[in-house]
Amino acid sequence: MKMSHAWRPVILIVGAVVFLLIFRTIYVPGDFTAKSGDYKYQWHSLKNEKYWTDYPVKYMGQEFCGQCHSDKVEKIKASGHQKVQCEDCHVMTSKPDKKHPVDLKEDFKYLLEIGVDSSRELCKRCHAKLPFRPAEYSESSKGTIKFNMIDPKTHNAGIECVTCHDVHTAGFK
Amino acid sequence: MVTRRDFIKAGLLTVAGMAIPISALEMFKPEAMASLVRSFSEKKRWAFVVDTTKCVGCGMCAKACKLENEIPFEAEVQRTWVERYIQLKDGDVIIDSPKGAREGFTSNDPYGHEVKDEEITKQFYVPKLCNQCEKPSCVQVCPAGATYKTEDGVSLVDRSWCIGCGYCITNCPYFARFFNPVTNTADKCTFCYHRITKGKQTACIDACAFGVRKIGYINDPNSEVFKIISSKRVAVLKPEYGNEPHVFYLGLDQIVR
Ligand code: SF4
Ligand code: SF4
């Protein structure tokens, strides 16, 4: 029986759909799927979630440094600087000026460059008197305390704060 | 009259046009179908709280974030940044965020002009980051399937699939995305996904001595963020966009943009 002329284009179009589906199966990796939610949001490579959960942790805080420097960490925990993490002052964003005596990268898988930033600029980040900077500090375990601010222009300008202040006790030397 | 040639042409064009929605439909996998009916609320969902009343603008969070997530320190891009808002007596509002506050605010001179105390009616700092939206427009527009939302509510960028078209960067109403000059892909805050999934806090939370930032499950009644969001007056940025942001602000002022 002779096929109606209308069937041929229909077959061609159905063929194109089938080809597309097959091509997609080959081209798109197997882990590329919609995991949850609706399709327009969730179409992605599931492997990549592991890439992000496996990303290395670098900023470790007092707990890590306390393994060797327990004296310093105890001191700071008892002071007004109790919630300041070691890295806030001891991690270098440029070349470290003082190397850590133990190779932290090799031995402890600690990944940041250690040095000491004792610049006036660093202390000013919290202690320079700016209008409307909160005057009270409420995160201390001793309750709300006054937040110490100075005017950097008049308060011993030009001298590093650590000349007189011990940052680990948050008091005078 | 429709010729045979025209009919085939139109048919093939329709197929080609359908190719986009078809390739987005994973119709043969039962688990994909099941995901359509499972509601979001049963799942654990991360949320963030920012208490702007406590922020002093020290920028330690921005510094820690750069180090933790290997965003080149000197580059003018950041995953989290702190904005300073100064409302003047004459009604003007000055907003600045020098270097994303990675070096903190140490003097009152936005854009190099000193502002005198007596000219100011109010001033405060607002830390910002990706809002990990429930309906992230960044995910919706990604043509490559590189940007996606995890089941626990965090939007991530697949660096091996990102084609660098920048569509998501221009589509985020919060300007939370940027182009990472090292990986050459779109980049953004991940809520430190590698830390929170290991039971740690994000780097910016650890670095902040003032308790401004907090993270937790929004649907866990024991989490601190749940307690704050459910009992205090919180606000989100730009709710009118319908992205349903999951970064909640305490003490948000109407001058914040
Ligand atoms: S804040 Fe922007 S980048 Fe983050 S999830 Fe929402 S739309 Fe996406
Ligand atoms: S830049 Fe990358 S992540 Fe953003 S829309 Fe394009 S492909 Fe997606």
XYZ file of C-alpha atoms and ligand atoms in Angstrom:
446
model
C 0.000 0.000 0.000
C 1.277 3.410 -0.834
C 2.103 5.606 2.191
C 0.271 8.929 2.374
C 2.545 11.838 1.473
C 1.779 13.471 4.845
C 3.616 10.757 6.785
C 7.068 11.491 5.460
C 7.543 14.903 7.133
C 5.992 13.533 10.316
C 8.533 10.709 10.363
C 11.295 13.250 9.751
C 10.164 15.352 12.694
C 9.729 12.406 15.050
C 13.191 11.282 13.962
C 14.604 14.655 14.874
C 13.088 14.419 18.372
C 14.502 10.931 18.870
C 17.895 12.085 17.633
C 17.828 14.988 20.057
C 16.996 12.762 23.011
C 19.756 10.296 22.102
C 22.246 13.093 21.553
C 21.372 14.568 24.931
C 21.856 11.243 26.702
C 25.353 10.951 25.236
C 26.370 14.570 25.625
C 25.127 15.341 29.146
C 27.120 13.549 31.876
C 25.249 10.947 33.906
C 25.411 12.865 37.163
C 23.742 15.851 35.588
C 20.254 15.761 36.943
C 17.466 17.521 38.736
C 17.899 16.535 42.361
C 15.032 18.323 44.014
C 12.798 21.284 43.589
C 11.632 22.169 40.139
C 13.577 21.661 36.978
C 14.485 25.182 36.147
C 16.386 25.566 39.401
C 17.897 22.196 40.039
C 19.484 20.943 36.860
C 23.132 20.466 37.771
C 26.089 18.132 38.187
C 25.661 16.315 41.508
C 29.426 15.706 41.732
C 29.968 19.394 42.213
C 28.375 19.396 45.660
C 31.280 17.229 46.774
C 33.744 19.722 45.300
C 32.338 22.332 47.657
C 32.037 20.153 50.770
C 35.649 18.991 50.243
C 36.991 22.521 49.890
C 39.766 22.978 52.489
C 39.100 24.807 55.746
C 41.756 27.429 56.471
C 40.607 29.832 59.130
C 40.829 27.723 62.322
C 40.499 30.110 65.262
C 41.646 29.921 68.883
C 40.978 26.211 69.186
C 43.665 25.295 66.660
C 46.332 27.709 67.924
C 45.575 26.677 71.515
C 46.991 23.215 70.815
C 50.462 24.741 71.257
C 49.804 28.210 72.653
C 47.348 27.287 75.398
C 48.799 29.973 77.700
C 48.088 32.715 75.174
C 44.631 31.428 74.391
C 43.705 31.172 78.099
C 44.936 34.703 78.645
C 42.944 36.099 75.772
C 39.829 34.162 76.782
C 39.954 35.866 80.179
C 40.388 39.307 78.646
C 38.212 41.824 76.856
C 39.570 40.390 73.610
C 38.021 37.012 74.373
C 36.174 36.731 71.087
C 39.010 38.015 68.903
C 40.384 35.098 66.919
C 44.145 34.603 66.548
C 43.879 34.974 62.780
C 42.460 38.484 63.051
C 45.967 39.744 63.931
C 48.272 36.850 63.062
C 47.378 36.012 59.514
C 49.202 37.857 56.813
C 47.534 39.023 53.658
C 50.865 39.900 52.094
C 54.238 38.251 52.574
C 54.735 37.153 56.189
C 57.407 39.210 57.920
C 58.011 36.551 60.545
C 57.803 32.857 59.747
C 56.200 30.413 62.145
C 58.966 28.178 63.648
C 56.989 25.007 62.917
C 55.966 24.333 59.340
C 52.239 24.599 59.794
C 51.453 23.703 56.209
C 53.419 20.439 56.291
C 52.784 19.309 59.854
C 49.310 20.568 60.621
C 47.668 21.148 57.244
C 47.106 24.702 58.341
C 46.877 26.708 55.167
C 47.324 30.403 55.975
C 50.497 32.489 56.157
C 51.341 33.289 59.763
C 53.017 36.480 60.858
C 52.053 39.311 63.139
C 50.262 42.488 62.187
C 51.032 44.884 65.032
C 50.236 47.997 63.035
C 48.244 50.911 64.386
C 45.948 50.532 61.394
C 44.841 47.108 62.590
C 43.854 48.325 66.082
C 42.061 51.292 64.534
C 39.689 48.931 62.745
C 37.863 48.469 66.051
C 39.161 51.177 68.348
C 39.199 54.348 66.244
C 36.408 56.593 67.448
C 33.878 56.904 64.655
C 30.477 58.515 64.994
C 27.773 56.004 65.938
C 30.161 53.110 66.410
C 28.392 51.041 69.105
C 29.570 52.434 72.466
C 28.893 49.240 74.358
C 30.141 45.748 73.845
C 27.531 43.125 74.630
C 29.295 39.927 73.621
C 31.481 39.668 76.727
C 30.780 36.899 79.233
C 31.076 39.566 81.923
C 27.978 41.250 80.570
C 27.781 44.542 78.729
C 30.973 46.575 78.989
C 32.038 49.929 77.637
C 33.690 49.665 74.248
C 37.076 51.380 74.325
C 37.488 53.875 71.533
C 40.162 56.509 71.039
C 40.672 59.383 68.655
C 43.678 58.211 66.646
C 44.626 61.818 65.822
C 45.133 62.853 69.434
C 45.888 59.556 71.178
C 49.699 59.146 70.942
C 49.698 59.624 67.183
C 52.502 57.898 65.331
C 53.279 55.244 67.940
C 52.243 51.628 67.544
C 49.531 50.668 70.024
C 51.500 47.614 71.176
C 54.168 49.905 72.640
C 51.934 50.431 75.679
C 49.133 47.872 75.312
C 49.230 44.116 75.664
C 46.709 42.841 73.143
C 46.477 39.409 74.769
C 45.187 40.825 78.037
C 43.599 43.886 76.431
C 45.286 45.938 79.140
C 48.530 47.845 79.704
C 51.922 46.240 79.518
C -0.533 27.592 0.335
C 1.748 25.674 2.611
C 4.304 23.840 0.561
C 5.854 20.584 1.715
C 9.194 22.349 2.130
C 7.644 25.040 4.350
C 5.865 22.450 6.444
C 9.079 20.484 7.118
C 10.969 23.694 7.808
C 8.369 24.852 10.324
C 8.291 21.381 11.889
C 12.057 21.252 12.332
C 12.084 24.783 13.737
C 9.455 23.776 16.284
C 11.590 20.804 17.296
C 14.632 23.008 17.615
C 12.646 25.457 19.714
C 11.380 22.648 21.862
C 14.909 21.404 22.355
C 15.503 23.820 25.187
C 12.512 22.876 27.362
C 12.872 19.206 26.411
C 16.455 19.070 27.552
C 15.358 20.572 30.824
C 12.845 17.803 31.401
C 14.319 14.719 32.989
C 11.266 12.661 32.251
C 12.609 9.172 32.555
C 13.975 9.261 36.093
C 11.434 8.444 38.830
C 13.409 10.247 41.536
C 13.268 13.409 39.466
C 9.496 13.107 39.237
C 9.245 12.478 42.972
C 11.199 15.630 43.655
C 8.390 17.627 42.119
C 5.926 16.732 44.840
C 8.273 16.762 47.850
C 7.876 20.014 49.703
C 10.798 22.205 50.714
C 9.738 22.583 54.312
C 10.644 19.070 55.512
C 14.253 19.677 54.603
C 16.918 21.364 56.679
C 17.436 24.849 55.330
C 20.342 27.170 56.108
C 19.682 30.779 57.027
C 21.794 33.672 58.238
C 21.193 36.491 60.692
C 23.024 39.834 60.603
C 22.633 42.128 63.605
C 23.486 45.538 62.149
C 23.132 47.249 65.531
C 26.279 45.500 66.783
C 28.494 45.934 63.717
C 31.452 48.297 64.233
C 32.724 48.143 60.657
C 36.072 46.546 61.513
C 35.964 44.441 58.344
C 37.562 41.386 59.946
C 34.794 39.311 58.372
C 35.643 40.532 54.883
C 39.342 39.817 55.463
C 38.686 36.323 56.828
C 36.381 35.510 53.929
C 38.987 36.467 51.354
C 41.578 34.252 53.019
C 39.266 31.311 53.612
C 37.858 31.220 50.120
C 41.041 32.124 48.237
C 39.714 35.292 46.686
C 42.830 37.311 45.771
C 43.216 39.848 48.562
C 44.120 42.834 46.420
C 41.400 42.228 43.806
C 38.383 44.514 44.050
C 35.927 41.637 44.427
C 34.506 40.087 47.553
C 32.037 37.474 48.690
C 31.063 39.460 51.745
C 31.482 43.154 52.234
C 30.443 45.864 54.679
C 28.664 49.045 53.627
C 28.690 52.271 55.620
C 25.532 54.411 55.628
C 25.750 58.031 56.689
C 22.567 60.100 56.767
C 23.270 63.821 56.813
C 21.153 66.551 58.347
C 20.412 67.952 54.875
C 18.775 64.629 53.971
C 21.557 63.217 51.823
C 22.701 59.648 52.348
C 26.315 58.690 51.746
C 27.008 55.000 51.137
C 30.519 53.650 50.767
C 32.413 50.418 51.098
C 36.094 51.110 50.467
C 37.735 47.898 49.210
C 34.667 46.010 50.424
C 35.856 46.902 53.955
C 38.588 44.274 53.837
C 40.798 46.806 55.631
C 38.008 48.069 57.860
C 36.672 51.558 58.466
C 39.253 53.561 60.372
C 38.241 57.155 59.689
C 35.099 59.015 58.790
C 36.063 60.123 55.300
C 33.850 58.491 52.668
C 35.318 59.032 49.185
C 38.103 61.085 50.740
C 35.863 63.815 52.151
C 35.793 64.264 55.894
C 32.268 64.282 57.349
C 31.867 66.282 60.554
C 30.003 64.776 63.510
C 27.551 67.648 63.688
C 26.407 67.122 60.064
C 25.299 63.556 60.731
C 21.907 62.385 61.938
C 22.768 58.708 61.901
C 25.436 56.348 60.720
C 25.822 52.580 60.769
C 27.382 49.593 59.041
C 25.584 46.905 57.072
C 27.413 43.668 56.262
C 26.230 42.041 53.054
C 26.655 38.670 51.415
C 24.778 36.344 49.079
C 21.257 35.927 50.445
C 21.029 32.241 49.437
C 17.563 32.942 48.092
C 14.773 30.384 48.115
C 13.984 31.366 44.526
C 17.391 32.463 43.294
C 17.183 34.385 40.049
C 20.861 33.620 39.497
C 20.062 29.909 39.280
C 17.081 30.430 37.067
C 18.982 32.363 34.423
C 22.055 30.140 34.206
C 21.977 28.614 30.717
C 24.693 26.078 31.490
C 23.384 24.404 34.656
C 26.453 25.724 36.421
C 24.619 27.600 39.146
C 22.380 25.494 41.328
C 20.766 25.357 44.736
C 21.580 22.508 47.112
C 18.835 20.706 49.019
C 19.740 22.594 52.171
C 19.247 25.929 50.471
C 22.715 27.112 49.447
C 23.364 28.304 45.908
C 26.683 27.156 44.483
C 28.594 27.634 41.245
C 30.016 24.632 39.415
C 33.377 25.931 38.301
C 33.840 23.218 35.696
C 30.528 24.041 33.989
C 30.428 27.805 34.230
C 30.936 29.265 30.776
C 31.555 32.736 32.139
C 28.683 34.438 30.356
C 28.009 36.615 33.404
C 24.233 36.348 33.129
C 23.900 35.457 36.814
C 26.125 38.355 37.833
C 23.866 40.901 36.166
C 20.731 39.097 37.375
C 21.376 39.023 41.115
C 19.424 41.968 42.549
C 21.845 42.080 45.491
C 25.083 42.398 43.483
C 26.314 39.384 45.431
C 28.093 37.827 42.466
C 31.332 38.696 40.771
C 33.801 37.309 38.312
C 36.639 35.425 39.992
C 39.860 36.519 38.269
C 41.659 33.282 39.181
C 39.120 30.622 38.229
C 37.608 32.756 35.446
C 34.123 31.754 36.539
C 31.236 33.395 38.330
C 31.807 33.402 42.083
C 29.833 34.222 45.197
C 29.423 33.512 48.883
C 28.764 29.818 49.547
C 27.799 30.286 53.228
C 31.223 28.553 53.640
C 29.512 25.333 52.547
C 32.714 23.383 53.283
C 32.666 24.598 56.883
C 28.968 24.441 57.776
C 28.685 20.888 56.424
C 31.555 19.942 58.766
C 29.838 21.457 61.794
C 31.903 24.653 61.813
C 30.735 28.232 61.594
C 31.494 30.313 58.517
C 34.853 32.131 58.500
C 33.170 35.544 58.758
C 31.249 34.462 61.870
C 34.437 33.185 63.528
C 36.311 36.370 62.651
C 33.650 38.697 64.056
C 34.290 39.452 67.709
C 31.013 41.319 68.030
C 28.519 38.535 67.418
C 26.993 40.337 64.448
C 26.678 37.258 62.244
C 24.963 33.933 62.907
C 24.103 30.873 60.856
C 21.829 27.893 61.462
C 18.889 25.870 60.233
C 15.808 28.015 59.815
C 13.479 25.054 60.427
C 15.209 23.708 63.538
C 13.459 25.120 66.628
C 16.667 24.787 68.681
C 18.862 26.876 66.408
C 19.696 30.421 67.360
C 18.753 31.819 63.969
C 15.322 30.198 64.239
C 14.836 31.769 67.654
C 15.849 35.200 66.404
C 13.849 35.071 63.179
C 10.736 33.764 64.889
C 10.783 36.079 67.900
C 12.426 39.329 66.810
C 11.720 41.967 64.227
C 13.776 41.017 61.222
C 13.816 42.234 57.640
C 15.302 41.107 54.365
C 16.833 43.216 51.627
C 14.725 44.071 48.573
C 11.804 41.695 49.243
C 10.013 43.146 46.219
C 12.162 41.065 43.869
C 10.528 37.854 45.098
C 13.797 35.989 45.531
C 12.935 35.171 49.149
C 16.340 35.946 50.640
C 17.498 33.889 53.613
C 19.781 36.465 55.165
C 17.746 38.206 57.863
C 18.698 41.607 59.237
C 18.121 42.960 62.715
C 17.950 46.744 62.917
C 17.679 47.326 59.190
C 17.020 50.975 58.368
C 14.887 52.197 55.495
C 17.852 54.072 53.994
C 19.593 50.754 53.303
C 19.572 49.852 49.634
S 21.581 36.826 46.572
Fe 21.953 36.832 44.349
S 23.596 35.330 44.058
Fe 22.716 34.939 46.074
S 21.138 33.340 45.722
Fe 20.104 35.355 45.640
S 20.088 35.883 43.470
Fe 21.627 34.265 43.724
S 28.438 32.982 34.328
Fe 28.455 30.801 34.703
S 27.184 30.525 36.466
Fe 26.688 32.552 35.630
S 24.992 32.246 34.246
Fe 26.844 32.068 33.081
S 27.305 29.876 33.094
Fe 25.869 30.238 34.717
